[in-house]
Amino acid sequence: MRKPVTPVLAFAVTASLTLAGCSSADAEDGQDEESPAEEAISWGECPEAVAPPGLECSTIDVPLDYGNAEGETIEIAFSRLASEDPEKRRGVLLTNSGGPGGETLSMPATLRESGLPQSVLDSYDVIGIDPRGVGHSTPVTCGLELADHPSNIPTYARHEADVAAEAERVEAVAARCAESETADLLPHITTANTARDMDRVREALGESEVSYFGISYGTYLGAVYTTMFPENSDRFFLDSVTGPRGWDSSFARTFGEGFQDRFPDFAEFAAAEHETYGLGETPEEIEEKFFEIAEKLDAEPTPEGYNGQVFRHLTFDRFYYDDKLPELAGIWAALDTGQPVPEPEGDGSQGEAAGEAASAGIPSDNYLASQLHVICNDSDWPEDVSTYARNVEEDRERFPMYGAAGANITPCAFWPSEPVEEPVEITDSGPSNVLMLQNLRDNATPLSGARETRAALGDRARMVTADQGGHLAYLFLDNRCAHDLVTDFLVTGERPDEDVDCPAA
């Protein structure tokens, strides 16, 4: 097992989570029988790494460049967890596990294991698609080692010199991507092209419409798909919603906001457990302790490699789920008192995931490489280092706990290609068929971004907010109000007449 404490601990925006239809009339007309298009799909066993019971897999070829549809093709891998009740089956439910860069072939089975209600499993063939560039679809690589680019979250910049140093490092990362063995794929790994691939999968499945369940970044992908293909969209459920522009430079800066939105939950927990952890008796004392530990580690890192940057990143990572808060408090207590740090229980790093990927024939850096391809290709990032230095200074004041991380420079500032097309503009044009679910205190996809997406979708969407913290809501937190609203939507198509606020469970 990789050493748990090093200077290059990496934390994923999806918290290392890898989970992440036809019309009613069609279902009544016998959609449970295979259509000619579906018969052409050669279903078989899934790759060994993603082969839980009941899951079957296949592939199709799609254009690398949809502007040259007769040119080079790449492969898209997808899975199916078929409904076992032909009378209740109404179509297919496409899924995406987030990231971007999250493998999704196993997500249908993971959703089943996470408690996806039987009524939903009966209603749909649940489909997982590894997006272009990812996993068992044609994968991309930047040829990176863990030390080259250890985290998909920008590093915390204490001052302008840190921004300059980070600029030098990430410029080298972008250069590695430009020189990689998959560099010819680089400009075409985008959210819009992934949405086009999803529609090719829909065609291959013989479905006139598809429903959708996306988490985190997968909410942006879902919003893009239903904007580009509104006539092919049935019921679209978006859990933990990014802003309407995806992961661009403005979204990255919301990590500081999300950190401070979520911090009171941890502060309340740690204060209530003062006798166990000794961090403070009030939330205000816990906040003071955060700055005290961070400043101490900035000045003198531990021999194991914990410095202020790692401490801040680790805290952000453990904010994803409530059940990680005790572990986080224990780490804080050890760092505060100079004791050995408890071994992290899966730190969200590339380490173990990279080994598993390599053994499956996937480049070991595929998660971060494919993520860089998407976010750097989707939008035009600022290229002037001084812009990031100014943003860091501004966000250090606005969000003093973590703003100087979210605003820092990334490889996208030096990306070797310009966007091949304008970003998809999310609008209110299309059927009223989107249900959004958002925790009030989400560190990774803050409430403000979800509200922007809700406004962009207009009457197409309804939003359910749950009075709870952390990332992801449906199936992952026990809020019956939110859970039942989502299940009813997926099974019956019924949505609230207006947005709903679900109280704390």
PDB file of C-alpha atoms in Angstrom, residues 149-403:
ATOM      1  CA  HIS A 149       0.553  16.492 -11.269  1.00  0.00           C
ATOM      2  CA  PRO A 150      -0.634  15.085  -7.954  1.00  0.00           C
ATOM      3  CA  SER A 151      -3.976  16.865  -7.641  1.00  0.00           C
ATOM      4  CA  ASN A 152      -6.835  18.041  -9.800  1.00  0.00           C
ATOM      5  CA  ILE A 153      -7.415  20.897  -7.345  1.00  0.00           C
ATOM      6  CA  PRO A 154      -5.024  23.849  -7.697  1.00  0.00           C
ATOM      7  CA  THR A 155      -2.467  24.145  -4.906  1.00  0.00           C
ATOM      8  CA  TYR A 156      -2.943  26.756  -2.194  1.00  0.00           C
ATOM      9  CA  ALA A 157      -0.832  29.844  -2.981  1.00  0.00           C
ATOM     10  CA  ARG A 158       0.471  31.674   0.078  1.00  0.00           C
ATOM     11  CA  HIS A 159       1.837  34.572  -1.979  1.00  0.00           C
ATOM     12  CA  GLU A 160       2.670  35.670  -5.526  1.00  0.00           C
ATOM     13  CA  ALA A 161       5.858  33.609  -5.580  1.00  0.00           C
ATOM     14  CA  ASP A 162       3.776  30.460  -5.079  1.00  0.00           C
ATOM     15  CA  VAL A 163       1.699  31.357  -8.154  1.00  0.00           C
ATOM     16  CA  ALA A 164       4.852  31.828 -10.215  1.00  0.00           C
ATOM     17  CA  ALA A 165       6.272  28.510  -9.026  1.00  0.00           C
ATOM     18  CA  GLU A 166       3.019  26.723  -9.770  1.00  0.00           C
ATOM     19  CA  ALA A 167       2.916  28.307 -13.238  1.00  0.00           C
ATOM     20  CA  GLU A 168       6.297  26.807 -14.030  1.00  0.00           C
ATOM     21  CA  ARG A 169       5.184  23.380 -12.844  1.00  0.00           C
ATOM     22  CA  VAL A 170       1.841  23.290 -14.668  1.00  0.00           C
ATOM     23  CA  GLU A 171       3.346  24.606 -17.900  1.00  0.00           C
ATOM     24  CA  ALA A 172       5.471  21.457 -17.925  1.00  0.00           C
ATOM     25  CA  VAL A 173       2.340  19.359 -17.359  1.00  0.00           C
ATOM     26  CA  ALA A 174       0.601  20.924 -20.365  1.00  0.00           C
ATOM     27  CA  ALA A 175       3.710  20.295 -22.460  1.00  0.00           C
ATOM     28  CA  ARG A 176       3.649  16.625 -21.494  1.00  0.00           C
ATOM     29  CA  CYS A 177       0.042  16.391 -22.689  1.00  0.00           C
ATOM     30  CA  ALA A 178       1.009  18.012 -26.005  1.00  0.00           C
ATOM     31  CA  GLU A 179       3.786  15.475 -26.511  1.00  0.00           C
ATOM     32  CA  SER A 180       1.939  12.365 -25.341  1.00  0.00           C
ATOM     33  CA  GLU A 181       1.245   9.303 -27.464  1.00  0.00           C
ATOM     34  CA  THR A 182      -2.440  10.334 -27.680  1.00  0.00           C
ATOM     35  CA  ALA A 183      -1.790  13.980 -28.598  1.00  0.00           C
ATOM     36  CA  ASP A 184      -3.710  13.585 -31.880  1.00  0.00           C
ATOM     37  CA  LEU A 185      -6.887  13.034 -29.824  1.00  0.00           C
ATOM     38  CA  LEU A 186      -6.267  16.030 -27.584  1.00  0.00           C
ATOM     39  CA  PRO A 187      -8.446  18.798 -29.143  1.00  0.00           C
ATOM     40  CA  HIS A 188     -11.495  16.549 -29.494  1.00  0.00           C
ATOM     41  CA  ILE A 189     -11.988  15.410 -25.892  1.00  0.00           C
ATOM     42  CA  THR A 190     -14.793  17.801 -24.929  1.00  0.00           C
ATOM     43  CA  THR A 191     -18.129  17.745 -23.141  1.00  0.00           C
ATOM     44  CA  ALA A 192     -19.994  18.577 -26.349  1.00  0.00           C
ATOM     45  CA  ASN A 193     -18.383  15.655 -28.180  1.00  0.00           C
ATOM     46  CA  THR A 194     -19.123  13.369 -25.225  1.00  0.00           C
ATOM     47  CA  ALA A 195     -22.780  14.417 -25.499  1.00  0.00           C
ATOM     48  CA  ARG A 196     -22.687  13.566 -29.212  1.00  0.00           C
ATOM     49  CA  ASP A 197     -21.227  10.165 -28.316  1.00  0.00           C
ATOM     50  CA  MET A 198     -24.069   9.611 -25.857  1.00  0.00           C
ATOM     51  CA  ASP A 199     -26.538  10.243 -28.641  1.00  0.00           C
ATOM     52  CA  ARG A 200     -24.760   7.671 -30.825  1.00  0.00           C
ATOM     53  CA  VAL A 201     -25.185   5.173 -27.969  1.00  0.00           C
ATOM     54  CA  ARG A 202     -28.878   6.078 -27.859  1.00  0.00           C
ATOM     55  CA  GLU A 203     -29.156   5.313 -31.569  1.00  0.00           C
ATOM     56  CA  ALA A 204     -27.307   2.020 -31.157  1.00  0.00           C
ATOM     57  CA  LEU A 205     -29.695   1.009 -28.386  1.00  0.00           C
ATOM     58  CA  GLY A 206     -32.646   1.674 -30.676  1.00  0.00           C
ATOM     59  CA  GLU A 207     -34.194   4.265 -28.352  1.00  0.00           C
ATOM     60  CA  SER A 208     -35.986   7.406 -29.479  1.00  0.00           C
ATOM     61  CA  GLU A 209     -35.383   9.070 -26.094  1.00  0.00           C
ATOM     62  CA  VAL A 210     -33.116   8.549 -23.102  1.00  0.00           C
ATOM     63  CA  SER A 211     -33.387   9.404 -19.436  1.00  0.00           C
ATOM     64  CA  TYR A 212     -30.313  10.412 -17.457  1.00  0.00           C
ATOM     65  CA  PHE A 213     -28.732  10.319 -13.979  1.00  0.00           C
ATOM     66  CA  GLY A 214     -25.551  12.385 -13.631  1.00  0.00           C
ATOM     67  CA  ILE A 215     -23.588  13.404 -10.560  1.00  0.00           C
ATOM     68  CA  SER A 216     -21.152  16.285 -10.034  1.00  0.00           C
ATOM     69  CA  TYR A 217     -19.513  17.125 -13.411  1.00  0.00           C
ATOM     70  CA  GLY A 218     -22.024  14.650 -14.859  1.00  0.00           C
ATOM     71  CA  THR A 219     -24.706  17.268 -14.187  1.00  0.00           C
ATOM     72  CA  TYR A 220     -23.021  19.615 -16.645  1.00  0.00           C
ATOM     73  CA  LEU A 221     -22.745  16.817 -19.197  1.00  0.00           C
ATOM     74  CA  GLY A 222     -26.446  16.118 -18.743  1.00  0.00           C
ATOM     75  CA  ALA A 223     -27.335  19.785 -19.117  1.00  0.00           C
ATOM     76  CA  VAL A 224     -25.255  19.956 -22.305  1.00  0.00           C
ATOM     77  CA  TYR A 225     -26.863  16.821 -23.753  1.00  0.00           C
ATOM     78  CA  THR A 226     -30.427  17.946 -23.100  1.00  0.00           C
ATOM     79  CA  THR A 227     -29.562  21.365 -24.571  1.00  0.00           C
ATOM     80  CA  MET A 228     -28.062  19.846 -27.727  1.00  0.00           C
ATOM     81  CA  PHE A 229     -30.637  17.045 -28.072  1.00  0.00           C
ATOM     82  CA  PRO A 230     -33.826  18.234 -26.349  1.00  0.00           C
ATOM     83  CA  GLU A 231     -36.030  16.101 -28.575  1.00  0.00           C
ATOM     84  CA  ASN A 232     -34.149  12.958 -27.484  1.00  0.00           C
ATOM     85  CA  SER A 233     -34.335  13.765 -23.759  1.00  0.00           C
ATOM     86  CA  ASP A 234     -36.840  12.106 -21.449  1.00  0.00           C
ATOM     87  CA  ARG A 235     -36.298  12.447 -17.664  1.00  0.00           C
ATOM     88  CA  PHE A 236     -33.047  14.138 -16.628  1.00  0.00           C
ATOM     89  CA  PHE A 237     -31.881  14.000 -13.011  1.00  0.00           C
ATOM     90  CA  LEU A 238     -28.864  16.093 -11.939  1.00  0.00           C
ATOM     91  CA  ASP A 239     -27.336  15.485  -8.478  1.00  0.00           C
ATOM     92  CA  SER A 240     -24.844  18.036  -7.021  1.00  0.00           C
ATOM     93  CA  VAL A 241     -24.875  20.552  -9.814  1.00  0.00           C
ATOM     94  CA  THR A 242     -22.009  22.481 -11.387  1.00  0.00           C
ATOM     95  CA  GLY A 243     -22.524  25.904 -12.881  1.00  0.00           C
ATOM     96  CA  PRO A 244     -23.892  26.301 -16.422  1.00  0.00           C
ATOM     97  CA  ARG A 245     -20.405  26.787 -17.895  1.00  0.00           C
ATOM     98  CA  GLY A 246     -18.940  23.560 -16.535  1.00  0.00           C
ATOM     99  CA  TRP A 247     -15.490  23.510 -14.998  1.00  0.00           C
ATOM    100  CA  ASP A 248     -14.076  26.771 -16.267  1.00  0.00           C
ATOM    101  CA  SER A 249     -11.829  29.241 -14.438  1.00  0.00           C
ATOM    102  CA  SER A 250     -14.795  30.811 -12.642  1.00  0.00           C
ATOM    103  CA  PHE A 251     -16.002  27.425 -11.415  1.00  0.00           C
ATOM    104  CA  ALA A 252     -12.546  26.580 -10.038  1.00  0.00           C
ATOM    105  CA  ARG A 253     -12.692  29.734  -7.946  1.00  0.00           C
ATOM    106  CA  THR A 254     -15.876  28.496  -6.240  1.00  0.00           C
ATOM    107  CA  PHE A 255     -13.884  25.857  -4.338  1.00  0.00           C
ATOM    108  CA  GLY A 256     -13.000  28.574  -1.821  1.00  0.00           C
ATOM    109  CA  GLU A 257     -16.686  29.405  -1.443  1.00  0.00           C
ATOM    110  CA  GLY A 258     -17.641  25.740  -1.105  1.00  0.00           C
ATOM    111  CA  PHE A 259     -14.983  25.143   1.558  1.00  0.00           C
ATOM    112  CA  GLN A 260     -16.382  27.945   3.699  1.00  0.00           C
ATOM    113  CA  ASP A 261     -19.989  26.859   3.089  1.00  0.00           C
ATOM    114  CA  ARG A 262     -19.125  23.386   4.394  1.00  0.00           C
ATOM    115  CA  PHE A 263     -16.740  24.296   7.229  1.00  0.00           C
ATOM    116  CA  PRO A 264     -19.462  25.028   9.856  1.00  0.00           C
ATOM    117  CA  ASP A 265     -20.627  21.394   9.685  1.00  0.00           C
ATOM    118  CA  PHE A 266     -17.153  20.165  10.610  1.00  0.00           C
ATOM    119  CA  ALA A 267     -16.702  22.886  13.210  1.00  0.00           C
ATOM    120  CA  GLU A 268     -19.957  21.912  14.912  1.00  0.00           C
ATOM    121  CA  PHE A 269     -18.941  18.226  14.888  1.00  0.00           C
ATOM    122  CA  ALA A 270     -15.430  18.831  16.224  1.00  0.00           C
ATOM    123  CA  ALA A 271     -16.637  21.193  18.958  1.00  0.00           C
ATOM    124  CA  ALA A 272     -19.192  18.631  20.137  1.00  0.00           C
ATOM    125  CA  GLU A 273     -16.384  16.049  20.263  1.00  0.00           C
ATOM    126  CA  HIS A 274     -13.859  18.265  22.050  1.00  0.00           C
ATOM    127  CA  GLU A 275     -13.206  15.631  24.723  1.00  0.00           C
ATOM    128  CA  THR A 276     -12.140  13.200  21.979  1.00  0.00           C
ATOM    129  CA  TYR A 277     -10.106  15.456  19.707  1.00  0.00           C
ATOM    130  CA  GLY A 278      -9.206  18.497  21.818  1.00  0.00           C
ATOM    131  CA  LEU A 279      -9.591  20.965  18.966  1.00  0.00           C
ATOM    132  CA  GLY A 280     -11.876  23.478  20.667  1.00  0.00           C
ATOM    133  CA  GLU A 281     -15.130  23.715  22.555  1.00  0.00           C
ATOM    134  CA  THR A 282     -16.924  26.061  20.127  1.00  0.00           C
ATOM    135  CA  PRO A 283     -17.146  26.356  16.339  1.00  0.00           C
ATOM    136  CA  GLU A 284     -15.251  29.653  16.606  1.00  0.00           C
ATOM    137  CA  GLU A 285     -12.363  27.874  18.346  1.00  0.00           C
ATOM    138  CA  ILE A 286     -12.341  25.199  15.621  1.00  0.00           C
ATOM    139  CA  GLU A 287     -12.021  27.915  12.990  1.00  0.00           C
ATOM    140  CA  GLU A 288      -9.118  29.468  14.894  1.00  0.00           C
ATOM    141  CA  LYS A 289      -7.505  26.025  15.098  1.00  0.00           C
ATOM    142  CA  PHE A 290      -7.703  25.658  11.304  1.00  0.00           C
ATOM    143  CA  PHE A 291      -5.620  28.778  10.723  1.00  0.00           C
ATOM    144  CA  GLU A 292      -3.265  27.870  13.555  1.00  0.00           C
ATOM    145  CA  ILE A 293      -2.469  24.420  12.127  1.00  0.00           C
ATOM    146  CA  ALA A 294      -2.214  25.709   8.538  1.00  0.00           C
ATOM    147  CA  GLU A 295       0.190  28.492   9.498  1.00  0.00           C
ATOM    148  CA  LYS A 296       2.299  26.150  11.615  1.00  0.00           C
ATOM    149  CA  LEU A 297       2.632  23.673   8.747  1.00  0.00           C
ATOM    150  CA  ASP A 298       3.343  26.489   6.265  1.00  0.00           C
ATOM    151  CA  ALA A 299       6.299  27.452   8.427  1.00  0.00           C
ATOM    152  CA  GLU A 300       7.492  23.943   9.292  1.00  0.00           C
ATOM    153  CA  PRO A 301       6.182  20.867   7.450  1.00  0.00           C
ATOM    154  CA  THR A 302       6.200  17.566   9.307  1.00  0.00           C
ATOM    155  CA  PRO A 303       8.910  14.988   8.524  1.00  0.00           C
ATOM    156  CA  GLU A 304       6.230  12.835   6.842  1.00  0.00           C
ATOM    157  CA  GLY A 305       5.481  15.576   4.328  1.00  0.00           C
ATOM    158  CA  TYR A 306       2.447  17.363   5.718  1.00  0.00           C
ATOM    159  CA  ASN A 307       2.652  21.045   4.889  1.00  0.00           C
ATOM    160  CA  GLY A 308       0.009  23.751   4.843  1.00  0.00           C
ATOM    161  CA  GLN A 309      -1.030  22.957   1.269  1.00  0.00           C
ATOM    162  CA  VAL A 310      -1.519  19.254   1.996  1.00  0.00           C
ATOM    163  CA  PHE A 311      -3.437  20.053   5.193  1.00  0.00           C
ATOM    164  CA  ARG A 312      -5.832  22.363   3.352  1.00  0.00           C
ATOM    165  CA  HIS A 313      -6.324  19.900   0.481  1.00  0.00           C
ATOM    166  CA  LEU A 314      -6.888  17.013   2.877  1.00  0.00           C
ATOM    167  CA  THR A 315      -9.506  19.022   4.750  1.00  0.00           C
ATOM    168  CA  PHE A 316     -11.296  19.904   1.491  1.00  0.00           C
ATOM    169  CA  ASP A 317     -11.273  16.238   0.468  1.00  0.00           C
ATOM    170  CA  ARG A 318     -12.728  14.949   3.746  1.00  0.00           C
ATOM    171  CA  PHE A 319     -15.525  17.514   3.547  1.00  0.00           C
ATOM    172  CA  TYR A 320     -17.175  15.427   0.816  1.00  0.00           C
ATOM    173  CA  TYR A 321     -18.939  13.045   3.197  1.00  0.00           C
ATOM    174  CA  ASP A 322     -20.115  13.269   6.790  1.00  0.00           C
ATOM    175  CA  ASP A 323     -18.666   9.861   7.638  1.00  0.00           C
ATOM    176  CA  LYS A 324     -15.177  11.244   6.904  1.00  0.00           C
ATOM    177  CA  LEU A 325     -15.437  13.999   9.528  1.00  0.00           C
ATOM    178  CA  PRO A 326     -14.223  11.823  12.456  1.00  0.00           C
ATOM    179  CA  GLU A 327     -11.178  10.772  10.435  1.00  0.00           C
ATOM    180  CA  LEU A 328     -10.480  14.405   9.571  1.00  0.00           C
ATOM    181  CA  ALA A 329     -10.743  15.458  13.217  1.00  0.00           C
ATOM    182  CA  GLY A 330      -8.271  12.743  14.147  1.00  0.00           C
ATOM    183  CA  ILE A 331      -5.801  13.982  11.539  1.00  0.00           C
ATOM    184  CA  TRP A 332      -6.175  17.552  12.783  1.00  0.00           C
ATOM    185  CA  ALA A 333      -5.584  16.423  16.362  1.00  0.00           C
ATOM    186  CA  ALA A 334      -2.409  14.556  15.400  1.00  0.00           C
ATOM    187  CA  LEU A 335      -1.036  17.512  13.446  1.00  0.00           C
ATOM    188  CA  ASP A 336      -1.946  19.883  16.270  1.00  0.00           C
ATOM    189  CA  THR A 337      -0.109  17.864  18.917  1.00  0.00           C
ATOM    190  CA  GLY A 338       2.793  16.526  16.854  1.00  0.00           C
ATOM    191  CA  GLN A 339       1.618  12.919  17.091  1.00  0.00           C
ATOM    192  CA  PRO A 340       1.809  10.329  14.286  1.00  0.00           C
ATOM    193  CA  VAL A 341      -0.925  10.989  11.740  1.00  0.00           C
ATOM    194  CA  PRO A 342      -3.500   8.177  11.400  1.00  0.00           C
ATOM    195  CA  GLU A 343      -3.318   6.337   8.108  1.00  0.00           C
ATOM    196  CA  PRO A 344      -5.905   7.890   5.760  1.00  0.00           C
ATOM    197  CA  GLU A 345      -8.756   5.604   4.781  1.00  0.00           C
ATOM    198  CA  GLY A 346      -8.390   6.076   1.020  1.00  0.00           C
ATOM    199  CA  ASP A 347      -7.212   9.595   0.332  1.00  0.00           C
ATOM    200  CA  GLY A 348      -8.716  10.032  -3.121  1.00  0.00           C
ATOM    201  CA  SER A 349      -5.264   9.932  -4.721  1.00  0.00           C
ATOM    202  CA  GLN A 350      -4.119   8.484  -7.990  1.00  0.00           C
ATOM    203  CA  GLY A 351      -1.977   5.867  -6.264  1.00  0.00           C
ATOM    204  CA  GLU A 352      -4.072   2.719  -5.974  1.00  0.00           C
ATOM    205  CA  ALA A 353      -6.429   3.717  -8.793  1.00  0.00           C
ATOM    206  CA  ALA A 354      -3.454   4.134 -11.113  1.00  0.00           C
ATOM    207  CA  GLY A 355      -2.246   0.625 -10.393  1.00  0.00           C
ATOM    208  CA  GLU A 356      -5.669  -0.847 -11.058  1.00  0.00           C
ATOM    209  CA  ALA A 357      -6.001   1.131 -14.283  1.00  0.00           C
ATOM    210  CA  ALA A 358      -2.603   0.060 -15.573  1.00  0.00           C
ATOM    211  CA  SER A 359      -3.418  -3.592 -14.939  1.00  0.00           C
ATOM    212  CA  ALA A 360      -6.552  -3.155 -17.078  1.00  0.00           C
ATOM    213  CA  GLY A 361      -4.607  -1.660 -19.989  1.00  0.00           C
ATOM    214  CA  ILE A 362      -5.603   1.925 -19.145  1.00  0.00           C
ATOM    215  CA  PRO A 363      -2.864   4.578 -18.802  1.00  0.00           C
ATOM    216  CA  SER A 364      -2.097   5.079 -15.128  1.00  0.00           C
ATOM    217  CA  ASP A 365      -2.635   8.844 -15.431  1.00  0.00           C
ATOM    218  CA  ASN A 366      -5.891   8.473 -17.334  1.00  0.00           C
ATOM    219  CA  TYR A 367      -8.170  10.053 -14.732  1.00  0.00           C
ATOM    220  CA  LEU A 368      -6.234  13.300 -14.446  1.00  0.00           C
ATOM    221  CA  ALA A 369      -5.203  13.340 -18.111  1.00  0.00           C
ATOM    222  CA  SER A 370      -8.762  12.952 -19.387  1.00  0.00           C
ATOM    223  CA  GLN A 371      -9.960  15.517 -16.880  1.00  0.00           C
ATOM    224  CA  LEU A 372      -7.410  18.052 -18.115  1.00  0.00           C
ATOM    225  CA  HIS A 373      -8.417  17.372 -21.701  1.00  0.00           C
ATOM    226  CA  VAL A 374     -12.074  18.133 -20.969  1.00  0.00           C
ATOM    227  CA  ILE A 375     -11.773  21.189 -18.756  1.00  0.00           C
ATOM    228  CA  CYS A 376      -9.004  22.800 -20.805  1.00  0.00           C
ATOM    229  CA  ASN A 377     -10.786  22.141 -24.114  1.00  0.00           C
ATOM    230  CA  ASP A 378     -14.261  23.170 -22.966  1.00  0.00           C
ATOM    231  CA  SER A 379     -13.471  26.847 -22.418  1.00  0.00           C
ATOM    232  CA  ASP A 380     -10.826  29.475 -23.056  1.00  0.00           C
ATOM    233  CA  TRP A 381      -8.791  29.902 -19.854  1.00  0.00           C
ATOM    234  CA  PRO A 382      -6.772  33.051 -19.012  1.00  0.00           C
ATOM    235  CA  GLU A 383      -3.149  32.705 -20.132  1.00  0.00           C
ATOM    236  CA  ASP A 384      -1.507  35.567 -18.244  1.00  0.00           C
ATOM    237  CA  VAL A 385       0.116  34.432 -14.994  1.00  0.00           C
ATOM    238  CA  SER A 386      -0.492  37.843 -13.463  1.00  0.00           C
ATOM    239  CA  THR A 387      -4.257  37.282 -13.834  1.00  0.00           C
ATOM    240  CA  TYR A 388      -4.036  34.294 -11.525  1.00  0.00           C
ATOM    241  CA  ALA A 389      -1.840  36.197  -9.071  1.00  0.00           C
ATOM    242  CA  ARG A 390      -4.499  38.915  -8.859  1.00  0.00           C
ATOM    243  CA  ASN A 391      -7.279  36.355  -8.476  1.00  0.00           C
ATOM    244  CA  VAL A 392      -5.389  34.602  -5.697  1.00  0.00           C
ATOM    245  CA  GLU A 393      -4.992  37.849  -3.775  1.00  0.00           C
ATOM    246  CA  GLU A 394      -8.660  38.691  -4.241  1.00  0.00           C
ATOM    247  CA  ASP A 395      -9.922  35.268  -3.193  1.00  0.00           C
ATOM    248  CA  ARG A 396      -7.584  35.076  -0.213  1.00  0.00           C
ATOM    249  CA  GLU A 397      -9.589  38.034   1.106  1.00  0.00           C
ATOM    250  CA  ARG A 398     -13.018  36.768  -0.025  1.00  0.00           C
ATOM    251  CA  PHE A 399     -12.548  33.175   1.139  1.00  0.00           C
ATOM    252  CA  PRO A 400      -9.549  33.130   3.491  1.00  0.00           C
ATOM    253  CA  MET A 401      -9.667  29.423   4.236  1.00  0.00           C
ATOM    254  CA  TYR A 402      -9.294  28.079   0.691  1.00  0.00           C
ATOM    255  CA  GLY A 403      -9.796  30.808  -1.890  1.00  0.00           C
TER     256      GLY A 403
END
